[in-house]
Coordinates of C-alpha atoms in Angstrom, one line a residue:
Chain R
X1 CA 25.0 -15.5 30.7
X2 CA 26.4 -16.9 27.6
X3 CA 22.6 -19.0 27.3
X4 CA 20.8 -16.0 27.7
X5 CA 23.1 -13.9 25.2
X6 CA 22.1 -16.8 23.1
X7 CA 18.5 -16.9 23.5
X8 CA 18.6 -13.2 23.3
X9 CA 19.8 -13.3 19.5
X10 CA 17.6 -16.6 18.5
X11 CA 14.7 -14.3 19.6
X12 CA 16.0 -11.4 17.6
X13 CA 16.6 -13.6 14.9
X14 CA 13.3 -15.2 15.0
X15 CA 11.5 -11.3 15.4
X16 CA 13.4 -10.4 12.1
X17 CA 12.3 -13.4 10.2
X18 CA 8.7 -13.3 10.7
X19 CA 8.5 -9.4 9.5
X20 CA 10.4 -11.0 6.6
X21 CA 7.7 -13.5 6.0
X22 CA 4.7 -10.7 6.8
X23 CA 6.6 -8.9 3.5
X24 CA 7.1 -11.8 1.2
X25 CA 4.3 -12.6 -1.3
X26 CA 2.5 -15.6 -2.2
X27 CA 0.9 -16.5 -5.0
X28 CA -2.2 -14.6 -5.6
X29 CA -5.0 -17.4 -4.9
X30 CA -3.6 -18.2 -1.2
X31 CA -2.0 -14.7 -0.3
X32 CA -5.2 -13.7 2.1
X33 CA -4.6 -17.6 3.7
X34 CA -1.0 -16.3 5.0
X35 CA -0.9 -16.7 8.7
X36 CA 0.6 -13.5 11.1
X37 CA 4.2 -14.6 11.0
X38 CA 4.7 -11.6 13.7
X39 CA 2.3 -12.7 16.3
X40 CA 3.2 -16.5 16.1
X41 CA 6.3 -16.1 17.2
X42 CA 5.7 -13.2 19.7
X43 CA 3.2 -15.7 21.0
X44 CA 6.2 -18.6 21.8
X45 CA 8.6 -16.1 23.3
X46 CA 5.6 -15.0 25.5
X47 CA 4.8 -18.8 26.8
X48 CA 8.3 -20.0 27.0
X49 CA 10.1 -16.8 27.9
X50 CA 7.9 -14.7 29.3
X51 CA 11.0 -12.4 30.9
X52 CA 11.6 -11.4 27.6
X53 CA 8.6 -10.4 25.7
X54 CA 6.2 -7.8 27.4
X55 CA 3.7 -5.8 26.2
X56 CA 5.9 -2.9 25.3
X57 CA 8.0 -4.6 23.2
X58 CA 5.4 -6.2 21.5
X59 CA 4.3 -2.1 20.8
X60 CA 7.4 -2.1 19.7
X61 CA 7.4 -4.6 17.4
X62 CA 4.3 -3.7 15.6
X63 CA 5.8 -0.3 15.4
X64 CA 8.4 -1.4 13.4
X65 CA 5.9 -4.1 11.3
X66 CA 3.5 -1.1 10.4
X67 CA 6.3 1.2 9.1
X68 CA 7.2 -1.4 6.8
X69 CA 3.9 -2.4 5.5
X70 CA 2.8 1.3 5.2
X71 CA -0.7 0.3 6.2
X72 CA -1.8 2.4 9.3
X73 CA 0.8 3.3 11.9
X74 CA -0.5 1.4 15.4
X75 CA -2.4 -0.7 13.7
X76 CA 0.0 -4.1 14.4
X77 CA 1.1 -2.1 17.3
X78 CA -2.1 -2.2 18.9
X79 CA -2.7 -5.7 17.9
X80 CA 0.4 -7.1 19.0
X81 CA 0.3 -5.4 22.3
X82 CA -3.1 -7.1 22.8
X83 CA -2.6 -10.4 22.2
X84 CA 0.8 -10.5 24.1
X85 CA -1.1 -9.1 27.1
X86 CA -3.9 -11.8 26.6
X87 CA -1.2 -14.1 26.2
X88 CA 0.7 -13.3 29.6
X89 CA -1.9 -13.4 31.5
X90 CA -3.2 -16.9 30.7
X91 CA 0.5 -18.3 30.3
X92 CA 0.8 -20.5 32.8
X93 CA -2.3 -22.2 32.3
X94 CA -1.9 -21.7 27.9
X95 CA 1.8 -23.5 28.5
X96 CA 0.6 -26.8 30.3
X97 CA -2.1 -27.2 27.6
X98 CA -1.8 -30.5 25.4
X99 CA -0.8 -29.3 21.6
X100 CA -4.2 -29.4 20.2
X101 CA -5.9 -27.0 23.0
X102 CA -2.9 -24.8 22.6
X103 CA -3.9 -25.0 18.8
X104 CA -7.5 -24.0 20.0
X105 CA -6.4 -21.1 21.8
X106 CA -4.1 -19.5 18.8
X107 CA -6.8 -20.0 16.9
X108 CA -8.8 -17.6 19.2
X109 CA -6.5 -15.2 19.9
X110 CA -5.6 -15.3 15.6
X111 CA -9.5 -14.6 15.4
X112 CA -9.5 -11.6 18.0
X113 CA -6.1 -9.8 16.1
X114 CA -8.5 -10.3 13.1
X115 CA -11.6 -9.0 14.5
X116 CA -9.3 -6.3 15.9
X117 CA -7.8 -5.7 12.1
X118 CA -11.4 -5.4 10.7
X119 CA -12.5 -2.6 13.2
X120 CA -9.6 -0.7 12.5
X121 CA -9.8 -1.0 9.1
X122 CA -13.3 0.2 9.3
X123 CA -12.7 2.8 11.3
X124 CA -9.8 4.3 9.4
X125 CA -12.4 3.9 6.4
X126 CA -10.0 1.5 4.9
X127 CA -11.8 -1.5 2.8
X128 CA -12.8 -3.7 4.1
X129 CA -10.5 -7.3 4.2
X130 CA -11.0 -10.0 1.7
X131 CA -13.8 -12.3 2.8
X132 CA -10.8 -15.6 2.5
X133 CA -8.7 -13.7 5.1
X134 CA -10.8 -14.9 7.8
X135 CA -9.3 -18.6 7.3
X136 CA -5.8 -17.0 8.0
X137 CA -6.4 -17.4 11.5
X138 CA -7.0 -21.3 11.2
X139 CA -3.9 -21.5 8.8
X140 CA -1.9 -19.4 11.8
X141 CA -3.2 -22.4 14.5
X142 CA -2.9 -24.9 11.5
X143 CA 0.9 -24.6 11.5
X144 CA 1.5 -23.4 15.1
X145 CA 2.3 -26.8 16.5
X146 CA 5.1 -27.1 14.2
X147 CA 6.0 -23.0 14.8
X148 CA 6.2 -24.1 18.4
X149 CA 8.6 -27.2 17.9
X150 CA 10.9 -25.5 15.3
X151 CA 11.1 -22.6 18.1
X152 CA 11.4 -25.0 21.2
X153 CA 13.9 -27.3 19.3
X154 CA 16.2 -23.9 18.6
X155 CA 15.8 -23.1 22.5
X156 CA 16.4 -26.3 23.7
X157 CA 19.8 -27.0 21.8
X158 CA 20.8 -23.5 22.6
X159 CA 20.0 -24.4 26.2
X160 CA 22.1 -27.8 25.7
X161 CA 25.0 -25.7 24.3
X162 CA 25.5 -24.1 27.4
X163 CA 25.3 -27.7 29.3
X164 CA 28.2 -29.0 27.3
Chain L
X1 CA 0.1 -6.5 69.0
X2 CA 0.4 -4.5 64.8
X3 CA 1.9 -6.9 62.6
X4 CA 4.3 -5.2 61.1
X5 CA 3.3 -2.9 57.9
X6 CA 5.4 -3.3 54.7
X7 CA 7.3 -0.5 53.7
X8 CA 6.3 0.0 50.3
X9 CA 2.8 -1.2 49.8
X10 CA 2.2 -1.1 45.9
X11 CA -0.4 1.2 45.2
X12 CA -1.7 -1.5 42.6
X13 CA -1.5 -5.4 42.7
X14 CA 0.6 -7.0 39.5
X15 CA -2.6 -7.4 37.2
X16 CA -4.0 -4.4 37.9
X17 CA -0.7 -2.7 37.0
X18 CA -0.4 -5.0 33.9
X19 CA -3.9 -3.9 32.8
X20 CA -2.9 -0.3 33.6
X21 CA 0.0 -0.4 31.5
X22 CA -2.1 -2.2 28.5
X23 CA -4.7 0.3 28.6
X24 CA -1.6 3.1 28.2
X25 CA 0.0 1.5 25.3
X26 CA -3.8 1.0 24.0
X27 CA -4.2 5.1 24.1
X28 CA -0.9 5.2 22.8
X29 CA -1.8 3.4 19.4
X30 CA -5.3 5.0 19.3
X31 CA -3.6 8.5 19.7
X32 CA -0.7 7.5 16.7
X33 CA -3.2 6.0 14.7
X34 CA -5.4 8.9 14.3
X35 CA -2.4 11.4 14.5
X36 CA -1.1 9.3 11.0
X37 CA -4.7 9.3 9.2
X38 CA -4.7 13.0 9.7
X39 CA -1.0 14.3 9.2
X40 CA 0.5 11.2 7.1
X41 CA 3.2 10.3 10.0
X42 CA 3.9 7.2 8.3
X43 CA 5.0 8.4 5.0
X44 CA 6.9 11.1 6.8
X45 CA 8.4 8.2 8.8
X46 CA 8.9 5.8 6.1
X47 CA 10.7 8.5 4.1
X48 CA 13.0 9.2 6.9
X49 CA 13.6 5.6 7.2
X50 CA 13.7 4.6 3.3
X51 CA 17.6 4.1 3.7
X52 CA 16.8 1.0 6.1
X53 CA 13.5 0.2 4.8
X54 CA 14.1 -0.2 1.2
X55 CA 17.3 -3.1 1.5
X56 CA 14.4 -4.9 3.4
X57 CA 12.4 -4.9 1.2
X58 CA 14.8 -6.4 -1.6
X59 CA 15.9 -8.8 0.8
X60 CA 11.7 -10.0 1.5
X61 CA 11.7 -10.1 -2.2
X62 CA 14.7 -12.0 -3.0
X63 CA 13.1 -15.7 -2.8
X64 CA 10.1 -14.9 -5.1
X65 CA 12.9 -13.7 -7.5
X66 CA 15.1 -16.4 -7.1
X67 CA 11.8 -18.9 -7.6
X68 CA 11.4 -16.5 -10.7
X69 CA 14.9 -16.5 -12.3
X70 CA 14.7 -20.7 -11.5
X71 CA 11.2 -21.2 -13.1
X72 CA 12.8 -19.3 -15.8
X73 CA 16.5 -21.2 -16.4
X74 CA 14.4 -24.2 -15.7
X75 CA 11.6 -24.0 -18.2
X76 CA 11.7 -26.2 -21.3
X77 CA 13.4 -25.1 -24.6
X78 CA 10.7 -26.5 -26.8
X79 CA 8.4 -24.1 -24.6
X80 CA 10.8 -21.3 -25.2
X81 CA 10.8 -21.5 -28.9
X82 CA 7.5 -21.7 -28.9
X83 CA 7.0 -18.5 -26.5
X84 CA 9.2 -17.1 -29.0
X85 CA 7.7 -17.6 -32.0
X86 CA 4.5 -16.2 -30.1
X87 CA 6.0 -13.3 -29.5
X88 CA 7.7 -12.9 -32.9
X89 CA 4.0 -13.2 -34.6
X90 CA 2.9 -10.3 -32.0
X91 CA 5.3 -7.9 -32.8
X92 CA 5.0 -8.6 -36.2
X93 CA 1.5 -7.7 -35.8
X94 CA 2.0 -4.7 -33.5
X95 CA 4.4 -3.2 -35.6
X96 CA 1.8 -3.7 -38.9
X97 CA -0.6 -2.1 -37.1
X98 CA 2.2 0.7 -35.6
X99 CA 2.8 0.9 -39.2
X100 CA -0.8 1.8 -40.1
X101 CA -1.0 4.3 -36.7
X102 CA 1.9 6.2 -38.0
X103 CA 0.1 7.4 -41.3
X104 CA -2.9 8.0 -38.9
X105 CA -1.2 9.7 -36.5
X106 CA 0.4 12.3 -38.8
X107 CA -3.0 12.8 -40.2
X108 CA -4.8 13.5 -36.8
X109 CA -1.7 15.8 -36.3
X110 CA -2.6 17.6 -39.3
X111 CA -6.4 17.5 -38.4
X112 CA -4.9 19.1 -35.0
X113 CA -2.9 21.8 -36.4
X114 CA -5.8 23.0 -38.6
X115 CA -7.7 22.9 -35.3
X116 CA -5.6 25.0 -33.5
X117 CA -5.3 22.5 -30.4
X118 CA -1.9 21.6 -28.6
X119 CA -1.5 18.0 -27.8
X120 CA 1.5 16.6 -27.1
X121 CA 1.2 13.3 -28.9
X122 CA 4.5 12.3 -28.0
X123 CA 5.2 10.7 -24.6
X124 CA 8.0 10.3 -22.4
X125 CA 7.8 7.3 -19.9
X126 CA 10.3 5.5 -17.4
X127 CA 11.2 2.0 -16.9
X128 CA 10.5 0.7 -13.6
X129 CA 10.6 -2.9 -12.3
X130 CA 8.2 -4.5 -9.2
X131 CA 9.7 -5.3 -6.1
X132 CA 8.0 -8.3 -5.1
X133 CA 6.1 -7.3 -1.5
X134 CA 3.0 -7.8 0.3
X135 CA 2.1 -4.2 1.5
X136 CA -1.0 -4.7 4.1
X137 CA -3.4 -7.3 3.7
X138 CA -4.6 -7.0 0.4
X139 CA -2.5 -7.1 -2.5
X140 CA -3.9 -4.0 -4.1
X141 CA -0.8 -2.0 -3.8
X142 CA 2.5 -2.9 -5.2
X143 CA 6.4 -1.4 -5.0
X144 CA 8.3 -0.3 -7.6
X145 CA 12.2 0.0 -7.9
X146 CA 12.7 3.8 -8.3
X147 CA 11.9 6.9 -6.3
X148 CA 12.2 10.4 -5.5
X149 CA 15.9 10.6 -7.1
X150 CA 15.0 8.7 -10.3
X151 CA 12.6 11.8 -11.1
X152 CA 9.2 9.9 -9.6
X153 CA 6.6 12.1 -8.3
X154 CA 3.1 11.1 -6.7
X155 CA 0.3 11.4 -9.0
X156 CA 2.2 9.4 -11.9
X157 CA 0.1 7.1 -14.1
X158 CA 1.6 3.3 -14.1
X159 CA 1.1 1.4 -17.2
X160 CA 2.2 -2.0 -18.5
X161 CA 2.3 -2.6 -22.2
X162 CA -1.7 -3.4 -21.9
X163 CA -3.4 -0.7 -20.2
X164 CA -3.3 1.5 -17.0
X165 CA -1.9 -0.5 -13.7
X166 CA -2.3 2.3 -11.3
X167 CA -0.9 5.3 -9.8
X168 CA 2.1 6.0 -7.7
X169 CA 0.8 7.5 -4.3
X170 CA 3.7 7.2 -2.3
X171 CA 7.5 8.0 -2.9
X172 CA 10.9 6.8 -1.0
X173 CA 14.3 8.1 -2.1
X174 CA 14.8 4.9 -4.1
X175 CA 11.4 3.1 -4.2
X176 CA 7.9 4.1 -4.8
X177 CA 4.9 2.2 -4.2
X178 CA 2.1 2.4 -6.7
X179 CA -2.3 1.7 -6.2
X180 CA -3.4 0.0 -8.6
X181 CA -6.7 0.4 -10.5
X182 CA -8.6 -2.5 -8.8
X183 CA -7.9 -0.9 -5.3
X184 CA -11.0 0.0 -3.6
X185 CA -10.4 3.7 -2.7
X186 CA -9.3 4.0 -6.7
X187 CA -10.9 5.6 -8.8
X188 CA -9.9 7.1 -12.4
X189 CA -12.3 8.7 -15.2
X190 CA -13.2 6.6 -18.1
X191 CA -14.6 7.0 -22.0
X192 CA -16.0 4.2 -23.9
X193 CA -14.5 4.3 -26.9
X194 CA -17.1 3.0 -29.1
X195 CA -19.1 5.4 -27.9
X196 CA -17.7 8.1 -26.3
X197 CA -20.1 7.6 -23.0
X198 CA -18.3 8.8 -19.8
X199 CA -17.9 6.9 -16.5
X200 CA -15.7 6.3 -13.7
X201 CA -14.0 3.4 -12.5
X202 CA -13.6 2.1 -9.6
X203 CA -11.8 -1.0 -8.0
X204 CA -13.6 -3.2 -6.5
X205 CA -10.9 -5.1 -4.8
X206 CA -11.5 -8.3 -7.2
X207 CA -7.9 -9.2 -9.4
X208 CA -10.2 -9.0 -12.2
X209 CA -12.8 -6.4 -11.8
X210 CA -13.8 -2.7 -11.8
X211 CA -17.4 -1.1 -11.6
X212 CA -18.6 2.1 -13.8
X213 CA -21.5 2.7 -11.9
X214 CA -24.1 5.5 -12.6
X215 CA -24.5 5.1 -16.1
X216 CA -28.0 6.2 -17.9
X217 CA -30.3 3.1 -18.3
X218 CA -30.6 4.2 -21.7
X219 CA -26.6 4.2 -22.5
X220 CA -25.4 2.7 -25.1
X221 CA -23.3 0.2 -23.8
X222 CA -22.9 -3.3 -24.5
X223 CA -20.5 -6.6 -23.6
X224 CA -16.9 -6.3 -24.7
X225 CA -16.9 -2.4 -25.0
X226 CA -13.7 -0.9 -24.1
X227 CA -12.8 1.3 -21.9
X228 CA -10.0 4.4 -22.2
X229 CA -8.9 7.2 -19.9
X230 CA -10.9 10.0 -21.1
X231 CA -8.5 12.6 -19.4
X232 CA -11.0 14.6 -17.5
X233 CA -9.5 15.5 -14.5
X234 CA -6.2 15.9 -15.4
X235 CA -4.7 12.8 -13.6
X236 CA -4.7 10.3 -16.2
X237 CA -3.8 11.6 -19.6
X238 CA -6.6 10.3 -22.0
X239 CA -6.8 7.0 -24.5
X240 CA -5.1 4.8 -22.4
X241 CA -7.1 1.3 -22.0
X242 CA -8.8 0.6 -18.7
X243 CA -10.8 -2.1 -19.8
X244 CA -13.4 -4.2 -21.3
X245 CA -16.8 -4.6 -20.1
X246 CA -17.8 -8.6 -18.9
X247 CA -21.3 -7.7 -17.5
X248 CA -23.9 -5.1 -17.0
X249 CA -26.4 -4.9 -14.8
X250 CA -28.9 -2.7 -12.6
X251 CA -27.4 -1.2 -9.6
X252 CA -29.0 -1.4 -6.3
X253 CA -31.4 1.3 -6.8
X254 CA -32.4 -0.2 -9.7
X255 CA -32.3 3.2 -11.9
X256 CA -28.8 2.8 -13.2
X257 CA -26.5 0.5 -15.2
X258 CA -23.1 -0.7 -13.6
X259 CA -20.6 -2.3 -16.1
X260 CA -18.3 -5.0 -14.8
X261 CA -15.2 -4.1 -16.3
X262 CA -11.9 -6.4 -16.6
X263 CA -9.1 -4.5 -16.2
X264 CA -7.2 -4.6 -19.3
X265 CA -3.2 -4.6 -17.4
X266 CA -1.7 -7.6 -16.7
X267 CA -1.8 -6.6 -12.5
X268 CA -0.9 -10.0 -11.3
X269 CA 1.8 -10.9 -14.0
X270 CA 3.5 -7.3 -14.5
X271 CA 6.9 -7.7 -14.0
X272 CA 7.8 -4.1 -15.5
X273 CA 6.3 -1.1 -16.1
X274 CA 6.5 2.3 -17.5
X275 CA 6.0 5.2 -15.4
X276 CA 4.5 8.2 -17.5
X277 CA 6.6 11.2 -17.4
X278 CA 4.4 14.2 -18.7
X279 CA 1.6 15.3 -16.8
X280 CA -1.6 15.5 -19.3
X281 CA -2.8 19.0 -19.8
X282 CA -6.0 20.1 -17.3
X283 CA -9.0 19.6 -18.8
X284 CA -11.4 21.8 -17.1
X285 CA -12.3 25.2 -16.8
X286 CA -9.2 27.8 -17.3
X287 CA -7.2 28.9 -14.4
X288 CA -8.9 32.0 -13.0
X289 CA -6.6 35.1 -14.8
X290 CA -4.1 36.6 -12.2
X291 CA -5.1 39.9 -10.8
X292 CA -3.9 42.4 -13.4
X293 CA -4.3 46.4 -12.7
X294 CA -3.4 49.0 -13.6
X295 CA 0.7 50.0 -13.6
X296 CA 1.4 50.9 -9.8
X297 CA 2.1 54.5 -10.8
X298 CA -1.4 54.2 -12.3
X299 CA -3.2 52.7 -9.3
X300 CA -6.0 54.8 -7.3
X301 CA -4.8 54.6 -3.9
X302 CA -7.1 54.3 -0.9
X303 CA -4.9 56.7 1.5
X304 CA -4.0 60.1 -0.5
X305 CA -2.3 61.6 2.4
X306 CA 0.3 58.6 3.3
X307 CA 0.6 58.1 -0.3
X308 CA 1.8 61.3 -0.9
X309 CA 4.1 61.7 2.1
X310 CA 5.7 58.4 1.0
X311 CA 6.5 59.3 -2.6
X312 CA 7.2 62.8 -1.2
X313 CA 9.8 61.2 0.7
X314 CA 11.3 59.0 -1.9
X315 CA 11.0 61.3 -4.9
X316 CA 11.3 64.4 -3.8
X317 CA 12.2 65.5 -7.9
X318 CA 8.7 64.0 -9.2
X319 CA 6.1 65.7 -7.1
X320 CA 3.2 66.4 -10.1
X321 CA 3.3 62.6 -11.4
X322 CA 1.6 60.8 -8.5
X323 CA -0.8 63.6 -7.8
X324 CA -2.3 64.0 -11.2
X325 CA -2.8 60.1 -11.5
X326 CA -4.5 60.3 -8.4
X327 CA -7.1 62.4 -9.9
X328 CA -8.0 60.6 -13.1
X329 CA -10.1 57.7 -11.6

């Protein structure tokens, strides 16, 4: 119980920070470079806890992520909700994957959200993206190994708490 | 011999009920999106919601201030002195030429008043710093620190101390977020002020460049001609900088000049910025007169018989009055 309550607010936690990180700025040159804070860490709690994340709450989520980037509301909504769902449904064979294939397979699903972004953007008659965003998604797989151990090394001592 | 049937077969297997419940979340956004590009949900939301929103945004902001405030305690003195004395030699030179302005300025008032026109030379502007956010992909909009009850209204022109930053386009009780002039779906109407040769421009989504498209092939135009708001439209009052031109060239069509123009605000280094209080005065045609008539005692009416039994009713004193206006027309 006490694990779970724990896990429960790491996740939370974890949720809040990466909208944090979607708001903050970089510096100009590398802003479009800036991986999807949201669906990285959506994407561990789907492999390693899929009980909690489903699709709805990654609706949910990007609910919350569009009204405070004031872009298009069900945009990251939309987005989110796809990848979990893409996610889930390969979990058990994504999880057992060495770290570089997993890497491969962020990238892909980084790639789709982005092909997903630019057809909504078109279709909402937005302009279109800044031609260096596409690298974001190879930035998001780039640093996903170490996303995944920061993440796993929080579950696992919160997991060990419990033990002692 | 049945095997025996399972009570509650599920109408749908797992994944089929997982795809079933995607597809409905799908609909969901599809439906949301296109309900908020129509009705503007979001601001409506975001409005609602500025109470929560806005502290989250100072908090997102918070490290890029503290990396400011430490860049700046951490800087060099000898650079500091020197920045200074930069700054010193500019404001002694702004203020020269402020100095020169002012005995131009009261003549062009003069010139005005003989001309009969009403100009408010004067202006009235508001402070406003940046929050330091990334709003949607592109860093074409940015977030200011005051709102609705600091007097901010959409439509405002944002300028920085070089030229025109933007507009606000979207207010929050204590935060408004501005588009600035390279933005893509921004646009604002331009003079050259050598010249006097109109244009519009319009962001390109570059840092460092706008477009006047559609201008004559045979405009006089050249390299380093500067750009002002020319006031046309009523949305940008006039003679504010824009920009200077860094390249012409053919359009697509071949039968018109573009001009490359770099924006004259500092848009990525802006740290404050003044909000323009007064509206410029419409330039256009004059609003259409309001429908003046005759006094209503005077007016024709269209029903003689109603009329009559109406006033008859009221004023019973008066009866000659309404019936010998009714005949005159």
């Amino acid at each position: 119980m006490n694990r779970m309550r724990a896990q429960g607010w790491a996740f939370w936690i974890g949720i809040a920070l990466a909208l944090l990180l979607m708001l903050m700025p970089l510096p100009a040159l590398i802003q479009p470079l800036k991986p999807y804070w949201p669906a990285l860490v959506l994407m561990y709690w789907s492999l390693e806890a899929s009980d909690r994340v489903s699709v709805g709450l990654a609706f949910c989520v990007g609910i919350v992520a569009d009204l405070l980037n004031g872009a298009l509301l069900g945009d990251q909504a939309l987005r989110l909700a796809v990848l979990v769902f893409i996610v889930l449904r390969f979990r058990s064979r994504l999880r057992f994957f060495p770290m570089w294939q997993q890497a491969l397979a962020v990238w892909l699903l980084l790639l789709n959200n982005q092909v997903l972004q630019a057809l909504i953007r078109a279709f909402a008659g937005d302009s279109p993206m800044p031609a260096l965003s596409w690298l974001s998604p190879a930035v998001g797989a780039a640093i996903w190994p170490f996303v995944f151990l920061l993440l796993d090394d929080v579950n696992t001592r919160l997991r060990g708490n419990k033990a002692a | 011999m049945a095997l025996p049937q399972k009570e509650s077969t599920p109408i749908f297997s797992d994944a089929t009920a997982g795809t079933l419940r995607l597809i409905a979340y799908l609909a969901l956004a599809a439906v949301l999106m296109v309900l908020d590009h129509r009705n503007g949900w979001l601001h409506r939301a975001r409005y609602a919601g500025a109470a929560a929103i806005v502290p989250i945004y100072k908090l997102a902001a918070a490290p890029a201030d503290w990396i400011h405030a430490a860049s700046t305690t951490l800087t060099q003195h000898s650079k500091l002195v020197d920045e200074n004395r930069q700054l010193r030699e500019a404001l002694l030179l702004a203020e020269a030429r402020l100095n020169r302005m002012h005995a131009v300025t009261q003549q062009n008032e003069r010139l005005k008043q003989l001309l009969d026109t009403q100009q408010l030379l004067g202006m009235h502007a508001q402070l406003a710093r940046l929050i330091d956010v990334q709003l949607g992909p592109t860093r074409d909009r940015v977030m200011l620190n005051v709102g609705v009850d600091e007097g901010v209204h959409v439509g405002q022109t944002v300028i920085d101390s070089h030229g025109v930053m933007g507009q606000i386009v979207e207010v929050l009780p204590h935060a408004s977020v501005a588009m600035l002039v390279i933005d893509p779906d921004h646009a604002v109407p331009v003079m050259a002020s050598r010249t006097g040769l109109r244009g519009i421009a319009h962001g390109t989504g570059d840092a460092d460049q706008l477009v006047v498209p559609n201008l004559p092939l045979s405009s006089d135009v050249k390299n380093g001609d500067q750009w002002v708001t020319s006031g046309l439209g009523g949305r940008f009052p006039a003679g504010f900088p824009v920009g200077t031109v860094t390249q012409l060239k053919r359009d697509a069509s071949g039968m018109f000049l573009e001009a490359l123009v770099k924006p004259a605000a500092q848009l990525e280094r802006s740290g404050e910025v003044l909000l323009l209080r007064d509206q410029p005065d419409p330039v256009g045609p004059p609003a259409p007169a309001p429908e003046v008539g005759p006094p209503d005692s005077l007016a024709p009416r269209a029903t003689q018989g109603g009329r009559r039994a109406l006033n008859s009713d009221l004023m019973p004193s008066v009866p000659s009055q309404p019936a010998t206006a009714g005949t005159t027309p």
